[in-house]
Amino acid sequence: MQEDELDTLKETIVARFPDLAGSRFRLLTQGWDSIAVDVDDRLIFKFPRNETAQKSLIRESSLLDVIRPAVTMPVPDIRLIDGSRVFSRHEKLKGSHLETPHYARLSAEAREDLALRLARFYVDLHGLDMDTMRAAGAGPVEAWSKPDEVRVKVLPLLSGELKILAERIIASWADLPPDPYGTTYGFFDGHGWNMAFDHETSRLSGVYDFADSGFGPLHRDFIYSNFISTDLTERIISHYEILSGCALERERVEVLTGAHRLWELAEAVDDPPRIPFMIDHFSYWAAALR
């Protein structure tokens, strides 16, 4: 089935870009919203899976037109291709995902360079004019369920120390006052699967996938690097504080990270096969706190 799908997408691409007829095509299927095709390890073509995804891709392209000249971090230069099926093209950022085992092997110098580049990226992004971003198509980031709703769904799924930790996190989450820095435009998806990391040079080449970016509480933008390492998050925050002059609340970031893990588990309740994976996901993060 994948070969048939790739052949169909290849025909669509070559029809618009005949110079690519002799290229190597590889199907990338990781995206929830779009199917991506890698051409010669040089170009990425994205095909939305449905109308909602198509609107998301169009919005992402509009947002990046504003973001690209305003940040030092390389981001995709998405160009939309109109036709019976809208799709996009952009040059591939050099590198691949950055995951926990990769980070663990980095030198202290490489970790500092990575954290500094990400901190600058967040400072640049958070400094964008809200009205300008709203005009480009930005809206509120996805809302999480309320703490009480998450409590009802997840506590019956947990036991022992994990249940005790979940109860403590939910209680702290429910008691959190509003973010002291209010709402900002942010990435809100800065995990390692949205990074192009050059493992040969141990340097971040850029970030991508701005479909989930939008307006949200500033501290929430710092939780996603915890998917990679809590050490990375601490380094990012330290550099961000120096660059921005804003003192961040580390405990708030930790609580929001746990709340996010539990919210994801709550969302999996109606999809039973996902539940064990999401429990393991929460457990893995809990172990990192020890």
Coordinates of C-alpha atoms in Angstrom, one line a residue:
M1 CA 0.0 0.0 0.0
Q2 CA 2.8 2.4 0.8
E3 CA 4.5 1.8 -2.5
D4 CA 1.2 2.5 -4.4
E5 CA 0.8 5.7 -2.3
L6 CA 4.3 6.8 -3.0
D7 CA 3.9 6.2 -6.7
T8 CA 0.7 8.3 -6.7
L9 CA 2.4 11.2 -4.9
K10 CA 5.5 10.9 -7.1
E11 CA 3.3 11.4 -10.2
T12 CA 1.7 14.5 -8.6
I13 CA 5.1 16.0 -7.8
V14 CA 6.7 15.2 -11.1
A15 CA 3.7 16.6 -13.0
R16 CA 4.5 20.0 -11.4
F17 CA 8.3 19.6 -11.2
P18 CA 9.4 17.5 -14.2
D19 CA 13.1 18.2 -13.4
L20 CA 12.6 15.8 -10.4
A21 CA 11.7 12.8 -12.6
G22 CA 15.0 11.1 -12.0
S23 CA 15.1 11.8 -8.3
R24 CA 14.9 9.4 -5.3
F25 CA 11.6 9.5 -3.6
R26 CA 11.0 8.3 0.0
L27 CA 7.7 8.3 1.9
L28 CA 7.7 9.8 5.4
T29 CA 4.6 8.9 7.4
Q30 CA 5.2 10.2 10.8
G31 CA 2.9 13.2 10.6
W32 CA -0.6 13.1 12.0
D33 CA -1.9 15.8 9.6
S34 CA 0.2 15.3 6.4
I35 CA 2.0 12.7 4.4
A36 CA 5.5 13.8 3.6
V37 CA 7.7 12.8 0.7
D38 CA 11.5 13.2 0.9
V39 CA 13.1 13.8 -2.5
D40 CA 16.9 13.3 -2.8
D41 CA 17.3 14.1 0.9
R42 CA 17.0 17.7 -0.3
L43 CA 13.3 18.6 -0.6
I44 CA 10.2 17.8 1.4
F45 CA 6.8 17.7 -0.1
K46 CA 3.8 17.6 2.3
F47 CA 0.3 16.4 1.3
P48 CA -2.5 17.1 3.8
R49 CA -4.6 14.1 4.7
N50 CA -7.9 16.0 4.9
E51 CA -9.5 19.4 4.6
T52 CA -8.6 20.3 8.2
A53 CA -5.0 19.4 7.6
Q54 CA -5.0 21.5 4.4
K55 CA -6.2 24.6 6.3
S56 CA -3.4 23.9 8.9
L57 CA -0.8 23.7 6.2
I58 CA -1.9 27.0 4.6
R59 CA -1.9 28.6 8.1
E60 CA 1.6 27.3 8.8
S61 CA 2.9 28.7 5.6
S62 CA 1.5 32.1 6.4
L63 CA 2.9 32.0 10.0
L64 CA 6.3 31.1 8.8
D65 CA 6.4 34.0 6.3
V66 CA 6.3 36.2 9.4
I67 CA 8.5 34.0 11.7
R68 CA 11.3 33.3 9.2
P69 CA 12.8 36.9 9.0
A70 CA 12.3 37.5 12.7
V71 CA 14.2 34.5 14.2
T72 CA 17.9 33.5 14.0
M73 CA 16.9 29.8 14.0
P74 CA 16.5 28.2 10.5
V75 CA 12.9 27.3 9.8
P76 CA 11.3 25.9 6.7
D77 CA 10.5 28.1 3.8
I78 CA 7.2 26.5 2.8
R79 CA 5.8 27.2 -0.7
L80 CA 2.2 26.1 -1.4
I81 CA 1.4 24.3 -4.7
D82 CA -2.2 24.9 -5.8
G83 CA -4.1 22.5 -7.8
S84 CA -6.8 19.8 -7.5
R85 CA -4.8 18.7 -4.4
V86 CA -3.0 21.4 -2.5
F87 CA 0.5 20.4 -1.3
S88 CA 3.7 22.2 -0.2
R89 CA 7.4 22.1 -1.0
H90 CA 10.4 23.3 1.1
E91 CA 14.1 22.6 1.3
K92 CA 14.9 20.0 3.9
L93 CA 16.8 21.1 7.0
K94 CA 19.9 19.1 7.4
G95 CA 19.7 16.6 10.2
S96 CA 17.2 14.2 11.9
H97 CA 15.4 13.8 15.2
L98 CA 17.0 14.5 18.6
E99 CA 16.0 11.9 21.1
T100 CA 17.1 11.2 24.7
P101 CA 19.8 8.7 23.9
H102 CA 21.3 11.1 21.4
Y103 CA 21.3 13.9 23.9
A104 CA 23.0 11.7 26.5
R105 CA 25.9 11.2 24.2
L106 CA 26.5 15.0 23.6
S107 CA 29.4 16.8 25.1
A108 CA 28.8 19.6 27.6
E109 CA 29.8 22.1 25.0
A110 CA 27.3 20.7 22.5
R111 CA 24.6 20.7 25.1
E112 CA 25.3 24.4 25.9
D113 CA 25.3 25.3 22.2
L114 CA 22.0 23.5 21.7
A115 CA 20.4 25.1 24.7
L116 CA 21.6 28.6 23.8
R117 CA 20.3 28.3 20.2
L118 CA 16.9 27.2 21.5
A119 CA 16.8 29.9 24.1
R120 CA 17.4 32.6 21.5
F121 CA 14.7 31.0 19.3
Y122 CA 12.2 31.3 22.1
V123 CA 13.2 34.9 22.9
D124 CA 12.8 35.8 19.2
L125 CA 9.4 34.0 19.0
H126 CA 8.0 35.4 22.2
G127 CA 8.9 38.9 21.0
L128 CA 6.7 38.7 17.9
D129 CA 3.8 41.2 17.8
M130 CA 0.6 39.4 18.8
D131 CA -1.6 41.3 16.4
T132 CA 0.7 40.6 13.5
M133 CA 0.7 36.9 14.4
R134 CA -3.1 36.9 14.7
A135 CA -3.4 38.5 11.3
A136 CA -1.1 35.7 9.9
G137 CA -3.5 33.1 11.2
A138 CA -2.4 32.3 14.7
G139 CA -5.0 31.3 17.3
P140 CA -5.0 29.8 20.8
V141 CA -3.0 26.6 21.3
E142 CA -4.9 23.4 22.1
A143 CA -6.6 23.6 25.4
W144 CA -6.0 20.9 28.0
S145 CA -8.8 19.3 30.0
K146 CA -9.4 20.7 33.5
P147 CA -7.5 19.1 36.4
D148 CA -10.6 17.6 37.9
E149 CA -11.5 15.9 34.5
V150 CA -8.0 14.5 34.2
R151 CA -8.1 13.3 37.8
V152 CA -11.2 11.3 37.2
K153 CA -9.9 9.6 34.1
V154 CA -6.3 8.8 35.0
L155 CA -6.2 7.9 38.7
P156 CA -8.0 4.6 38.2
L157 CA -5.4 3.7 35.7
L158 CA -2.4 4.2 38.1
S159 CA -1.2 2.6 41.3
G160 CA 1.5 2.8 43.8
E161 CA 4.0 5.6 43.6
L162 CA 2.8 6.7 40.1
K163 CA -0.7 7.3 41.5
I164 CA 0.7 9.3 44.4
L165 CA 2.8 11.4 42.1
A166 CA -0.2 12.0 39.8
E167 CA -2.4 13.1 42.7
R168 CA 0.3 15.5 43.8
I169 CA 0.8 16.9 40.3
I170 CA -2.9 17.4 39.7
A171 CA -3.3 19.2 43.0
S172 CA -0.4 21.5 42.2
W173 CA -1.7 22.1 38.7
A174 CA -5.2 23.0 40.1
D175 CA -3.6 25.5 42.4
L176 CA -1.4 27.2 39.8
P177 CA -2.2 30.9 39.5
P178 CA -2.2 32.5 36.0
D179 CA 1.1 32.6 34.2
P180 CA 3.0 35.7 35.5
Y181 CA 4.0 36.6 32.0
G182 CA 0.5 36.0 30.6
T183 CA -0.1 34.8 27.0
T184 CA 2.5 34.9 24.3
Y185 CA 2.9 33.6 20.7
G186 CA 5.0 30.5 21.0
F187 CA 6.1 27.2 19.4
F188 CA 4.5 24.9 21.9
D189 CA 5.9 21.8 20.2
G190 CA 9.6 22.0 20.8
H191 CA 10.3 18.3 21.3
G192 CA 13.1 16.4 19.5
W193 CA 10.8 15.1 16.7
N194 CA 10.4 18.6 15.4
M195 CA 14.2 19.3 15.4
A196 CA 16.7 18.8 12.5
F197 CA 19.8 17.9 14.5
D198 CA 23.0 17.3 12.6
H199 CA 24.5 14.3 14.5
E200 CA 27.8 14.6 12.6
T201 CA 28.5 18.1 13.9
S202 CA 26.4 17.8 17.1
R203 CA 24.6 21.0 16.1
L204 CA 21.0 22.0 15.7
S205 CA 20.3 22.8 12.0
G206 CA 16.7 24.1 12.6
V207 CA 13.2 23.4 13.8
Y208 CA 10.0 22.7 11.9
D209 CA 6.3 21.9 12.2
F210 CA 4.6 25.1 13.3
A211 CA 1.1 23.8 12.8
D212 CA 0.6 23.6 16.6
S213 CA 2.1 27.0 17.3
G214 CA -0.1 29.8 18.7
F215 CA -1.0 31.8 21.7
G216 CA -0.6 30.2 25.1
P217 CA 0.9 30.7 28.6
L218 CA 4.6 31.5 28.3
H219 CA 5.9 28.9 30.7
R220 CA 4.1 26.1 28.8
D221 CA 6.4 26.7 25.9
F222 CA 9.3 25.2 27.9
I223 CA 7.8 21.8 28.8
Y224 CA 8.4 20.1 25.5
S225 CA 12.2 19.9 25.7
N226 CA 11.6 17.6 28.7
F227 CA 10.7 14.9 26.2
I228 CA 14.4 15.0 25.4
S229 CA 16.0 15.7 28.8
T230 CA 15.2 17.7 31.9
D231 CA 18.9 18.8 31.7
L232 CA 18.2 20.4 28.4
T233 CA 15.2 22.3 29.7
E234 CA 17.2 23.6 32.6
R235 CA 19.9 24.9 30.3
I236 CA 17.4 26.5 27.9
I237 CA 15.7 28.3 30.8
S238 CA 19.0 29.5 32.2
H239 CA 20.0 31.0 28.9
Y240 CA 16.5 32.4 28.3
E241 CA 16.6 34.3 31.6
I242 CA 19.8 35.9 30.7
L243 CA 18.8 36.9 27.2
S244 CA 15.2 38.0 28.0
G245 CA 15.6 39.4 31.6
C246 CA 12.6 37.3 32.6
A247 CA 12.9 35.1 35.7
L248 CA 11.1 31.8 35.0
E249 CA 9.4 29.5 37.6
R250 CA 11.1 26.1 37.3
E251 CA 8.5 24.5 39.5
R252 CA 5.7 25.8 37.3
V253 CA 7.4 24.2 34.2
E254 CA 7.8 20.9 36.1
V255 CA 4.1 20.9 37.2
L256 CA 3.0 21.7 33.6
T257 CA 5.2 19.0 32.2
G258 CA 3.5 16.4 34.5
A259 CA 0.1 17.8 33.8
H260 CA 0.8 17.5 30.1
R261 CA 1.7 13.8 30.5
L262 CA -1.4 13.1 32.5
W263 CA -3.6 15.0 30.1
E264 CA -2.2 12.9 27.3
L265 CA -3.0 9.8 29.3
A266 CA -6.5 11.1 29.9
E267 CA -7.0 11.6 26.2
A268 CA -6.0 8.0 25.6
V269 CA -8.9 6.6 27.8
D270 CA -11.1 6.2 24.8
D271 CA -8.4 4.4 22.8
P272 CA -7.4 1.5 25.1
P273 CA -4.4 0.2 23.0
R274 CA -2.7 3.6 23.7
I275 CA -3.1 3.4 27.5
P276 CA -0.1 1.3 28.4
F277 CA 2.1 3.4 26.2
M278 CA 0.9 6.6 27.8
I279 CA 1.4 5.2 31.3
D280 CA 5.0 4.2 30.3
H281 CA 5.4 7.7 29.0
F282 CA 4.4 9.2 32.3
S283 CA 6.5 6.7 34.3
Y284 CA 9.6 7.4 32.2
W285 CA 9.3 11.1 33.0
A286 CA 8.6 10.4 36.7
A287 CA 11.8 8.4 36.8
A288 CA 13.8 11.4 35.5
L289 CA 12.7 13.4 38.5
R290 CA 14.4 11.1 41.0

